[in-house]
């Protein structure tokens, strides 16, 4: 869990502390225990979140809105 990983990936993602091999193994085991459809659905949700919030176009749009706000 470094930087904004948890916020970027969103709810439902498995984010573990750095260097915590036990937490990583547990997260992998949990994901392997899920159905193919559940894993696919979670992956699609995460992908759509990245596309909606973190593509170049999305970031440029947010910066433009920020710069167009009147200065306080």
XYZ file of N, CA, C and O in Angstrom:
288
model
N 0.851 -1.167 0.000
C 0.000 0.000 0.000
C 0.898 1.231 0.000
O 1.148 1.824 1.025
N 1.368 1.574 -1.156
C 2.250 2.733 -1.294
C 1.533 3.864 -1.993
O 0.737 3.643 -2.903
N 1.824 5.080 -1.573
C 1.248 6.235 -2.235
C -0.264 6.174 -2.253
O -0.909 5.934 -1.245
N -0.817 6.364 -3.435
C -2.269 6.400 -3.595
C -2.832 5.124 -4.197
O -3.918 5.130 -4.775
N -2.134 4.010 -4.072
C -2.587 2.749 -4.677
C -4.017 2.414 -4.295
O -4.838 2.077 -5.154
N -4.341 2.504 -3.046
C -5.673 2.134 -2.575
C -6.732 3.048 -3.192
O -7.777 2.599 -3.648
N -6.455 4.347 -3.239
C -7.404 5.309 -3.811
C -7.532 5.109 -5.315
O -8.625 5.161 -5.872
N -6.440 4.854 -5.994
C -6.460 4.671 -7.443
C -7.231 3.408 -7.824
O -8.072 3.433 -8.708
N -6.958 2.315 -7.149
C -7.601 1.047 -7.494
C -9.041 0.985 -7.033
O -9.853 0.294 -7.632
N -9.371 1.701 -5.969
C -10.752 1.778 -5.529
C -11.176 0.625 -4.646
O -10.401 -0.289 -4.335
N -12.448 0.662 -4.264
C -12.966 -0.376 -3.377
C -12.945 -1.741 -4.055
O -13.121 -1.853 -5.258
N -12.716 -2.745 -3.282
C -12.700 -4.097 -3.837
C -11.320 -4.566 -4.244
O -11.117 -5.747 -4.509
N -10.357 -3.657 -4.295
C -8.998 -4.041 -4.664
C -8.269 -4.594 -3.442
O -8.580 -4.246 -2.310
N -7.332 -5.457 -3.679
C -6.504 -5.980 -2.599
C -5.185 -5.227 -2.602
O -4.374 -5.382 -3.506
N -5.009 -4.393 -1.603
C -3.779 -3.624 -1.465
C -3.161 -4.027 -0.140
O -3.818 -3.997 0.894
N -1.909 -4.434 -0.178
C -1.237 -4.916 1.028
C -0.050 -4.018 1.365
O 0.494 -3.342 0.491
N 0.361 -4.007 2.607
C 1.515 -3.197 3.003
C 2.785 -3.663 2.290
O 2.935 -4.853 1.988
N 3.696 -2.741 2.013
C 4.950 -3.123 1.366
C 5.728 -4.116 2.231
O 5.712 -4.035 3.461
N 6.353 -5.050 1.578
C 7.222 -6.053 2.208
C 6.472 -7.025 3.118
O 7.100 -7.774 3.860
N 5.152 -7.013 3.088
C 4.381 -7.931 3.917
C 4.017 -9.151 3.072
O 2.953 -9.214 2.462
N 4.921 -10.109 3.046
C 4.733 -11.283 2.195
C 3.548 -12.132 2.633
O 2.876 -12.738 1.805
N 3.259 -12.135 3.916
C 2.122 -12.905 4.415
C 0.803 -12.293 3.936
O -0.108 -13.019 3.512
N 0.710 -10.963 3.990
C -0.501 -10.290 3.512
C -0.656 -10.482 2.004
O -1.773 -10.690 1.505
N 0.450 -10.434 1.283
C 0.408 -10.659 -0.161
C -0.063 -12.069 -0.478
O -0.935 -12.276 -1.327
N 0.491 -13.036 0.221
C 0.090 -14.433 0.002
C -1.395 -14.621 0.321
O -2.112 -15.308 -0.415
N -1.861 -14.005 1.395
C -3.273 -14.126 1.770
C -4.170 -13.487 0.707
O -5.221 -14.042 0.361
N -3.760 -12.341 0.187
C -4.552 -11.670 -0.854
C -4.595 -12.512 -2.124
O -5.655 -12.656 -2.747
N -3.462 -13.088 -2.506
C -3.423 -13.949 -3.692
C -4.315 -15.164 -3.485
O -5.098 -15.536 -4.364
N -4.218 -15.765 -2.318
C -5.033 -16.941 -2.017
C -6.520 -16.590 -2.075
O -7.337 -17.347 -2.613
N -6.872 -15.432 -1.534
C -8.271 -14.988 -1.563
C -8.760 -14.828 -3.002
O -9.843 -15.292 -3.361
N -7.960 -14.182 -3.849
C -8.360 -13.976 -5.242
C -8.447 -15.299 -6.002
O -9.324 -15.479 -6.841
N -7.551 -16.206 -5.723
C -7.596 -17.509 -6.394
C -8.829 -18.308 -5.984
O -9.301 -19.161 -6.735
N -9.360 -18.024 -4.801
C -10.547 -18.710 -4.325
C -11.850 -18.157 -4.902
O -12.911 -18.738 -4.726
N -11.758 -17.040 -5.592
C -12.949 -16.444 -6.194
C -13.217 -17.076 -7.557
O -12.315 -17.593 -8.209
N -14.441 -16.994 -7.976
C -14.807 -17.546 -9.286
C -14.185 -16.705 -10.401
O -13.828 -15.536 -10.192
N -14.087 -17.309 -11.576
C -13.573 -16.575 -12.736
C -14.411 -15.326 -12.984
O -13.874 -14.263 -13.278
N -15.724 -15.470 -12.865
C -16.617 -14.336 -13.111
C -16.393 -13.222 -12.091
O -16.386 -12.044 -12.438
N -16.188 -13.572 -10.829
C -15.938 -12.562 -9.791
C -14.628 -11.827 -10.058
O -14.563 -10.598 -9.923
N -13.591 -12.567 -10.442
C -12.307 -11.929 -10.748
C -12.430 -11.035 -11.981
O -11.917 -9.918 -12.008
N -13.125 -11.520 -12.991
C -13.323 -10.744 -14.219
C -14.104 -9.460 -13.920
O -13.747 -8.378 -14.387
N -15.140 -9.575 -13.126
C -15.958 -8.418 -12.772
C -15.140 -7.378 -12.001
O -15.209 -6.177 -12.286
N -14.363 -7.832 -11.029
C -13.520 -6.920 -10.248
C -12.484 -6.244 -11.142
O -12.213 -5.048 -11.014
N -11.915 -7.002 -12.055
C -10.941 -6.440 -12.991
C -11.565 -5.395 -13.889
O -10.966 -4.338 -14.148
N -12.785 -5.666 -14.361
C -13.476 -4.695 -15.208
C -13.804 -3.424 -14.445
O -13.677 -2.318 -14.982
N -14.232 -3.575 -13.187
C -14.523 -2.394 -12.367
C -13.270 -1.540 -12.169
O -13.318 -0.310 -12.295
N -12.155 -2.191 -11.862
C -10.903 -1.457 -11.660
C -10.451 -0.791 -12.957
O -10.029 0.369 -12.965
N -10.565 -1.510 -14.066
C -10.175 -0.948 -15.371
C -11.029 0.264 -15.706
O -10.515 1.306 -16.130
N -12.337 0.154 -15.514
C -13.222 1.278 -15.811
C -12.926 2.473 -14.915
O -13.029 3.621 -15.351
N -12.563 2.206 -13.670
C -12.206 3.295 -12.753
C -10.952 4.016 -13.241
O -10.888 5.244 -13.248
N -9.961 3.254 -13.669
C -8.727 3.857 -14.178
C -9.027 4.690 -15.415
O -8.553 5.821 -15.554
N -9.816 4.150 -16.330
C -10.151 4.877 -17.556
C -10.909 6.165 -17.234
O -10.639 7.224 -17.812
N -11.846 6.088 -16.300
C -12.662 7.253 -15.965
C -11.872 8.345 -15.249
O -12.159 9.528 -15.415
N -10.894 7.953 -14.458
C -10.225 8.941 -13.611
C -8.769 9.223 -13.938
O -8.254 10.266 -13.537
N -8.085 8.324 -14.617
C -6.634 8.462 -14.705
C -6.057 8.386 -16.112
O -4.846 8.296 -16.262
N -6.900 8.451 -17.150
C -6.336 8.531 -18.495
C -5.792 9.936 -18.699
O -6.121 10.870 -17.940
N -5.003 10.115 -19.712
C -4.467 11.437 -20.017
C -5.601 12.431 -20.222
O -5.574 13.546 -19.689
N -6.621 12.018 -20.964
C -7.742 12.908 -21.232
C -8.455 13.322 -19.940
O -8.817 14.489 -19.771
N -8.670 12.381 -19.042
C -9.336 12.694 -17.777
C -8.498 13.644 -16.937
O -9.031 14.590 -16.336
N -7.204 13.414 -16.898
C -6.331 14.279 -16.101
C -6.271 15.692 -16.691
O -6.331 16.684 -15.956
N -6.154 15.802 -18.014
C -6.127 17.114 -18.659
C -7.424 17.864 -18.383
O -7.415 19.050 -18.058
N -8.548 17.165 -18.474
C -9.846 17.785 -18.216
C -9.919 18.323 -16.790
O -10.397 19.441 -16.557
N -9.435 17.555 -15.834
C -9.467 18.021 -14.438
C -8.556 19.228 -14.231
O -8.915 20.166 -13.513
N -7.382 19.205 -14.846
C -6.493 20.366 -14.707
C -7.110 21.602 -15.355
O -7.026 22.703 -14.810
N -7.747 21.443 -16.498
C -8.396 22.591 -17.143
C -9.473 23.187 -16.240
O -9.570 24.414 -16.111
N -10.306 22.326 -15.646
C -11.344 22.829 -14.738
C -10.721 23.556 -13.545
O -11.214 24.595 -13.111
N -9.641 23.010 -13.042
C -8.955 23.630 -11.907
C -8.417 25.003 -12.290
O -8.593 25.981 -11.561
N -7.775 25.092 -13.426
C -7.173 26.364 -13.857
C -8.214 27.403 -14.219
O -7.950 28.596 -14.172
N -9.420 26.963 -14.591
C -10.454 27.908 -14.995
C -11.238 28.468 -13.809
O -11.994 29.404 -13.957
N -11.025 27.898 -12.638
C -11.718 28.421 -11.450
C -11.133 29.780 -11.094
O -9.920 29.992 -11.196
N -11.986 30.683 -10.628
C -11.462 31.984 -10.206
C -10.539 31.836 -8.990
O -10.762 30.966 -8.145
N -9.528 32.654 -8.951
C -8.590 32.607 -7.814
C -9.296 33.125 -6.572
O -10.097 34.039 -6.615
N -8.980 32.495 -5.459
C -9.636 32.876 -4.199
C -8.997 34.105 -3.609
O -7.909 34.459 -3.793
